[in-house]
XYZ file of C-alpha atoms in Angstrom:
395
model
C 36.307 37.501 -3.330
C 33.484 39.493 -4.983
C 34.434 41.348 -8.136
C 32.978 44.819 -8.536
C 31.310 45.366 -11.828
C 33.542 48.456 -12.421
C 36.826 46.606 -11.947
C 38.700 45.273 -14.888
C 42.085 43.917 -14.008
C 44.131 43.817 -17.218
C 46.123 40.744 -16.201
C 42.819 38.774 -16.358
C 41.092 40.722 -19.107
C 37.472 39.578 -19.572
C 35.775 40.464 -22.826
C 32.371 38.872 -22.849
C 33.230 35.394 -24.155
C 36.262 35.422 -26.392
C 36.917 32.424 -28.595
C 40.025 31.401 -30.422
C 39.312 31.147 -34.087
C 40.672 27.708 -34.863
C 38.440 24.576 -35.243
C 38.520 21.093 -33.799
C 36.433 18.270 -35.048
C 35.649 16.579 -31.643
C 32.140 17.038 -30.241
C 31.319 20.421 -28.525
C 28.370 21.081 -26.175
C 25.294 22.137 -28.021
C 23.023 24.899 -26.818
C 20.742 27.525 -28.169
C 20.376 31.037 -26.787
C 16.852 32.415 -26.787
C 16.736 36.033 -27.698
C 13.710 38.243 -27.390
C 12.895 39.936 -30.668
C 10.124 42.310 -31.564
C 8.896 42.905 -35.091
C 8.879 46.482 -36.289
C 5.310 47.616 -36.851
C 4.418 49.395 -40.042
C 3.537 52.631 -38.289
C 7.033 52.733 -36.761
C 8.748 52.978 -40.192
C 9.805 56.439 -41.172
C 10.514 57.564 -44.736
C 14.244 58.515 -44.901
C 14.983 62.184 -45.469
C 17.584 63.222 -48.028
C 19.980 65.810 -46.520
C 21.820 67.912 -49.000
C 25.051 69.401 -47.533
C 25.988 73.082 -48.215
C 29.454 72.059 -49.188
C 31.241 69.012 -50.609
C 30.354 65.888 -48.509
C 33.085 64.252 -46.341
C 31.966 60.870 -47.514
C 31.651 60.203 -51.282
C 30.275 57.105 -52.951
C 33.063 54.649 -53.654
C 33.978 53.450 -57.103
C 32.775 49.879 -56.651
C 34.227 48.624 -59.848
C 37.678 49.925 -58.807
C 37.382 48.382 -55.359
C 36.219 45.061 -56.826
C 39.281 45.037 -59.136
C 41.567 45.770 -56.158
C 40.100 42.954 -54.094
C 40.393 40.486 -57.004
C 43.999 41.496 -57.518
C 44.834 41.084 -53.836
C 43.293 37.556 -53.771
C 45.166 36.467 -56.894
C 48.543 37.802 -55.609
C 48.211 36.803 -51.938
C 46.241 33.498 -51.861
C 49.283 31.358 -53.117
C 51.016 32.347 -49.903
C 48.093 31.467 -47.537
C 47.967 27.939 -46.308
C 45.555 25.613 -44.494
C 46.878 23.765 -41.495
C 45.657 20.338 -40.412
C 46.573 19.167 -36.860
C 46.362 15.834 -35.102
C 46.772 16.158 -31.298
C 45.538 14.555 -28.145
C 42.540 16.860 -28.327
C 41.510 15.407 -31.701
C 41.763 16.698 -35.233
C 42.093 20.487 -35.582
C 42.492 23.039 -38.398
C 43.641 26.576 -38.825
C 45.331 28.878 -41.278
C 48.766 30.340 -41.801
C 50.972 32.161 -44.369
C 54.418 31.857 -45.873
C 56.836 34.431 -44.504
C 60.026 33.683 -46.495
C 61.586 31.462 -49.164
C 63.346 29.327 -46.512
C 60.021 27.567 -45.814
C 58.987 29.384 -42.553
C 55.186 29.702 -42.052
C 53.444 31.813 -39.426
C 50.337 30.761 -37.588
C 48.745 30.913 -34.114
C 50.327 29.003 -31.232
C 46.892 27.618 -30.250
C 46.471 26.147 -33.710
C 49.416 23.776 -33.204
C 49.387 23.479 -29.413
C 50.141 19.908 -28.366
C 50.290 18.781 -32.062
C 51.535 15.352 -32.773
C 51.272 15.910 -36.571
C 51.136 19.182 -38.525
C 50.134 19.141 -42.246
C 50.406 22.224 -44.380
C 48.175 22.459 -47.461
C 48.999 25.010 -50.218
C 46.466 26.437 -52.645
C 48.391 24.720 -55.465
C 47.399 21.375 -54.112
C 50.787 20.661 -52.529
C 50.592 18.967 -49.078
C 53.562 18.588 -46.750
C 54.325 17.903 -43.126
C 55.770 20.688 -41.003
C 57.799 21.017 -37.846
C 57.032 23.596 -35.172
C 60.303 25.434 -34.543
C 59.115 28.439 -32.472
C 56.369 29.291 -30.053
C 55.253 32.630 -28.529
C 52.621 32.003 -25.909
C 52.460 35.712 -24.935
C 51.096 36.883 -28.303
C 49.875 33.495 -29.559
C 52.279 33.065 -32.476
C 53.959 29.912 -33.777
C 56.492 29.421 -36.641
C 56.505 26.223 -38.706
C 59.192 24.969 -41.076
C 58.457 23.042 -44.218
C 60.877 21.448 -46.688
C 59.665 22.801 -49.996
C 61.356 24.015 -53.162
C 61.713 27.837 -52.793
C 60.237 28.277 -56.297
C 56.939 26.832 -54.880
C 56.828 29.301 -52.006
C 55.137 32.743 -52.164
C 56.012 34.824 -49.150
C 53.666 37.552 -48.074
C 54.902 41.088 -47.385
C 54.666 42.477 -43.778
C 53.159 45.912 -43.594
C 53.462 48.519 -40.834
C 50.557 47.941 -38.422
C 51.275 51.326 -36.811
C 49.962 52.880 -39.973
C 46.675 51.052 -39.834
C 43.782 53.561 -39.376
C 40.392 52.947 -37.863
C 37.961 52.783 -40.841
C 40.554 51.388 -43.205
C 39.464 48.488 -45.358
C 41.066 45.181 -44.596
C 40.902 41.606 -46.025
C 41.107 38.251 -44.224
C 42.079 35.116 -46.077
C 41.934 31.701 -44.416
C 40.358 28.347 -43.784
C 37.110 28.905 -41.870
C 35.338 25.626 -41.212
C 37.761 23.944 -43.577
C 36.718 26.099 -46.479
C 40.270 26.874 -47.653
C 41.007 30.083 -49.562
C 38.120 31.948 -48.181
C 38.272 35.703 -48.438
C 36.339 38.234 -46.292
C 36.329 41.985 -46.222
C 35.804 44.499 -43.343
C 37.435 47.449 -41.719
C 39.836 48.196 -38.878
C 37.393 48.743 -35.977
C 39.929 49.780 -33.345
C 43.615 49.456 -32.499
C 45.552 48.734 -29.293
C 43.180 46.149 -27.848
C 44.335 43.655 -25.205
C 43.441 40.032 -24.489
C 44.665 37.395 -22.144
C 47.858 35.709 -23.352
C 48.149 31.911 -23.291
C 51.070 32.093 -20.825
C 50.174 31.823 -17.170
C 51.894 33.192 -14.049
C 52.986 30.965 -11.202
C 49.697 31.997 -9.426
C 47.709 30.670 -12.363
C 46.724 34.082 -13.696
C 47.254 35.059 -17.274
C 49.700 37.613 -18.679
C 48.366 40.181 -21.095
C 48.777 40.250 -24.862
C 48.664 43.723 -26.276
C 48.632 45.816 -29.504
C 45.830 43.771 -31.092
C 43.775 45.117 -34.052
C 40.015 44.865 -33.813
C 38.194 44.101 -37.076
C 34.719 43.348 -38.363
C 36.062 41.262 -41.241
C 34.333 37.858 -40.860
C 36.595 35.584 -38.910
C 35.356 32.029 -37.913
C 36.744 28.787 -36.473
C 39.610 27.765 -38.872
C 40.618 31.377 -39.625
C 43.150 31.362 -36.752
C 46.676 32.154 -37.892
C 45.661 33.571 -41.271
C 46.647 37.040 -42.535
C 44.717 40.272 -42.084
C 45.760 42.417 -45.109
C 45.512 46.059 -46.189
C 44.522 46.962 -49.723
C 48.222 46.878 -50.743
C 48.144 43.186 -49.988
C 50.506 43.609 -47.028
C 49.983 41.591 -43.781
C 49.076 43.937 -40.961
C 47.814 41.310 -38.562
C 47.483 37.573 -37.735
C 43.879 36.644 -37.097
C 43.627 35.235 -33.595
C 40.221 35.300 -31.908
C 36.573 36.449 -32.062
C 34.248 37.831 -29.415
C 31.194 35.677 -29.284
C 27.824 35.825 -27.535
C 27.412 32.019 -27.336
C 27.415 28.982 -29.536
C 25.163 27.730 -32.301
C 23.026 24.609 -32.382
C 25.984 22.802 -33.959
C 28.363 23.834 -31.184
C 30.220 26.528 -33.067
C 30.882 29.968 -31.615
C 28.641 32.803 -32.807
C 30.451 35.469 -34.819
C 29.395 38.916 -33.473
C 31.475 40.888 -35.936
C 34.220 41.598 -33.493
C 37.538 39.839 -34.302
C 41.102 40.367 -32.973
C 44.400 40.150 -34.874
C 47.930 40.281 -33.584
C 49.656 43.288 -35.084
C 52.282 42.764 -37.743
C 54.741 44.924 -35.796
C 54.700 42.420 -32.925
C 55.356 39.636 -35.485
C 58.198 41.639 -36.975
C 59.719 42.126 -33.542
C 59.549 38.489 -32.304
C 60.023 36.531 -35.641
C 63.832 36.585 -35.741
C 64.145 35.091 -32.232
C 61.405 32.541 -32.911
C 63.316 31.335 -35.948
C 66.774 31.383 -34.408
C 66.090 30.192 -30.808
C 62.500 29.024 -30.754
C 61.264 31.629 -28.223
C 61.110 35.388 -27.458
C 61.512 37.070 -24.126
C 58.956 39.722 -23.538
C 59.719 42.670 -21.134
C 58.180 42.349 -17.673
C 56.898 44.880 -15.136
C 55.378 42.741 -12.406
C 52.202 44.732 -11.849
C 48.538 44.619 -12.577
C 46.398 47.676 -13.435
C 42.939 48.870 -14.203
C 42.846 49.153 -17.989
C 40.584 52.253 -17.862
C 38.868 54.527 -15.404
C 35.344 55.771 -14.972
C 34.198 58.726 -12.868
C 33.112 56.417 -9.961
C 36.621 55.015 -9.734
C 38.196 58.427 -10.084
C 36.089 59.774 -7.177
C 36.454 56.689 -5.017
C 40.235 56.520 -5.453
C 40.596 60.305 -5.204
C 42.581 60.513 -8.481
C 43.711 63.778 -10.026
C 42.560 62.809 -13.569
C 40.337 60.283 -15.369
C 43.084 58.862 -17.631
C 45.977 56.666 -16.858
C 46.759 53.168 -15.560
C 45.973 52.726 -11.861
C 48.141 50.056 -10.222
C 46.162 47.415 -8.315
C 48.790 44.801 -7.714
C 52.582 44.751 -7.382
C 54.450 41.382 -7.675
C 56.886 41.076 -4.762
C 60.488 41.224 -6.015
C 59.530 42.188 -9.518
C 60.765 45.228 -11.529
C 57.891 47.443 -10.415
C 58.487 46.491 -6.807
C 62.219 47.107 -7.050
C 61.525 50.542 -8.534
C 59.281 51.510 -5.590
C 55.997 51.663 -7.402
C 52.906 51.327 -5.162
C 49.604 49.422 -5.440
C 46.467 50.336 -3.586
C 46.261 49.274 0.107
C 43.341 51.165 1.723
C 39.830 49.767 1.471
C 37.011 51.706 -0.274
C 33.278 51.420 -0.683
C 33.852 49.477 -3.908
C 34.438 45.792 -3.324
C 37.918 44.697 -4.451
C 39.102 48.233 -5.117
C 41.904 49.551 -2.925
C 42.938 53.194 -2.789
C 46.413 54.652 -2.464
C 47.955 53.190 -5.584
C 50.108 54.947 -8.111
C 48.429 56.344 -11.316
C 50.713 55.974 -14.339
C 50.045 58.849 -16.729
C 53.082 58.634 -19.077
C 55.860 56.269 -20.192
C 59.054 57.797 -21.524
C 57.070 60.999 -21.887
C 54.326 59.353 -24.022
C 50.825 59.871 -22.650
C 49.219 56.782 -21.122
C 45.357 57.048 -21.328
C 44.854 53.404 -20.638
C 46.981 50.478 -19.615
C 46.821 49.180 -23.200
C 48.816 52.263 -24.291
C 51.572 51.392 -21.863
C 51.582 47.757 -22.842
C 51.704 48.417 -26.589
C 54.617 50.867 -26.268
C 56.581 48.515 -24.051
C 56.204 45.338 -26.095
C 56.891 47.088 -29.395
C 59.859 49.188 -28.319
C 61.530 47.637 -25.263
C 63.279 44.494 -24.180
C 64.443 42.941 -20.827
C 67.089 45.080 -19.329
C 65.955 48.335 -20.793
C 65.093 51.231 -18.528
C 61.786 53.085 -18.924
C 60.550 56.146 -17.067
C 57.100 56.307 -15.684
C 55.321 59.632 -14.884
C 52.975 58.942 -12.008
C 50.625 60.579 -9.541
C 51.113 59.398 -5.933
C 48.938 61.099 -3.285
C 48.340 63.974 -5.665
C 52.041 64.539 -6.275
C 53.468 64.165 -9.806
C 56.821 62.340 -10.024
C 59.126 60.377 -12.338
C 60.065 56.814 -11.614
C 62.711 54.833 -13.610
C 62.091 51.082 -13.895
C 64.473 48.469 -15.223
C 62.467 45.826 -17.148
C 62.800 42.182 -16.442
C 61.700 39.212 -18.590
C 58.369 37.424 -18.195
C 58.990 34.405 -15.945
């Protein structure tokens, strides 16, 4: 089936080429991407003009010495709680990052770092090295919890911050183990919030569920950073570094960092952690539908929608919660290949506006559990209506 260039199905979210930020030592394909570049000629250079505002500027020069002192303090206080993780599996030797979450010896990392692991070693900044057991896995958000047997006095748990308070433009810090360089610190900003990626869990049809509420950052994240903390300037964890968007691979077979990284929000970790520790898994709420993540004017006109924001339903899983609630997917063919008209447009969930599907997903996974009832506000054939849906759990 041909895929129209406008169509982005959120259950199979494609973001250029997204690469998990852990590292394996087995050989990878080597290639080099040719890029056309053009030198800037001297006559093209323009002398910058100083613009003097009439009033106080919005942006002031930062106190670099103060910021430097803050970053040094964060590193000194946080780095003892950040660990390097060495893995032996049937895929070869791998490495990633993680951080201590409590005095009981629980360590958080990414699931993909320890996936299929036969042996997991945790290396602390103090020089202490111990083996760890994997006691909890969350394939939906890509989180794993490890357990180490270490004297509590040797453990330095990091503090979880509130990722809902993270603002675009806010300075953030990543500490981890890129390319095996343990204790590496990089600095950037929150570039965006509420991003979505494919989860690692697949449906029975071989499609991927969607992971939501991710933080986008330009803090440098590379292979080996996976599972390490993304921190605010208070030294609080607001995310778990998970993946980078890459434009290809280098001559050595490593993914190219484009300055776009993704971190699992700390509020997702806060929600799932107790279950991962107590029972080894967490049940995410389930709708049983696929949607366009966002709309453009061509789609709005083709589908005859009343507005250009909302989550347009493209697929309903038979027998799922959305199907049981009577929600509708598109059924009528259009001029756009793969796009069917006549589906419901979700514009609100529990009276909260839904501008994109990612808004719906973030609200649901952060606030709801299987068995809860949510209320969608939808447009169907131009008519606005309310539809209650009882959530299931992801199969």
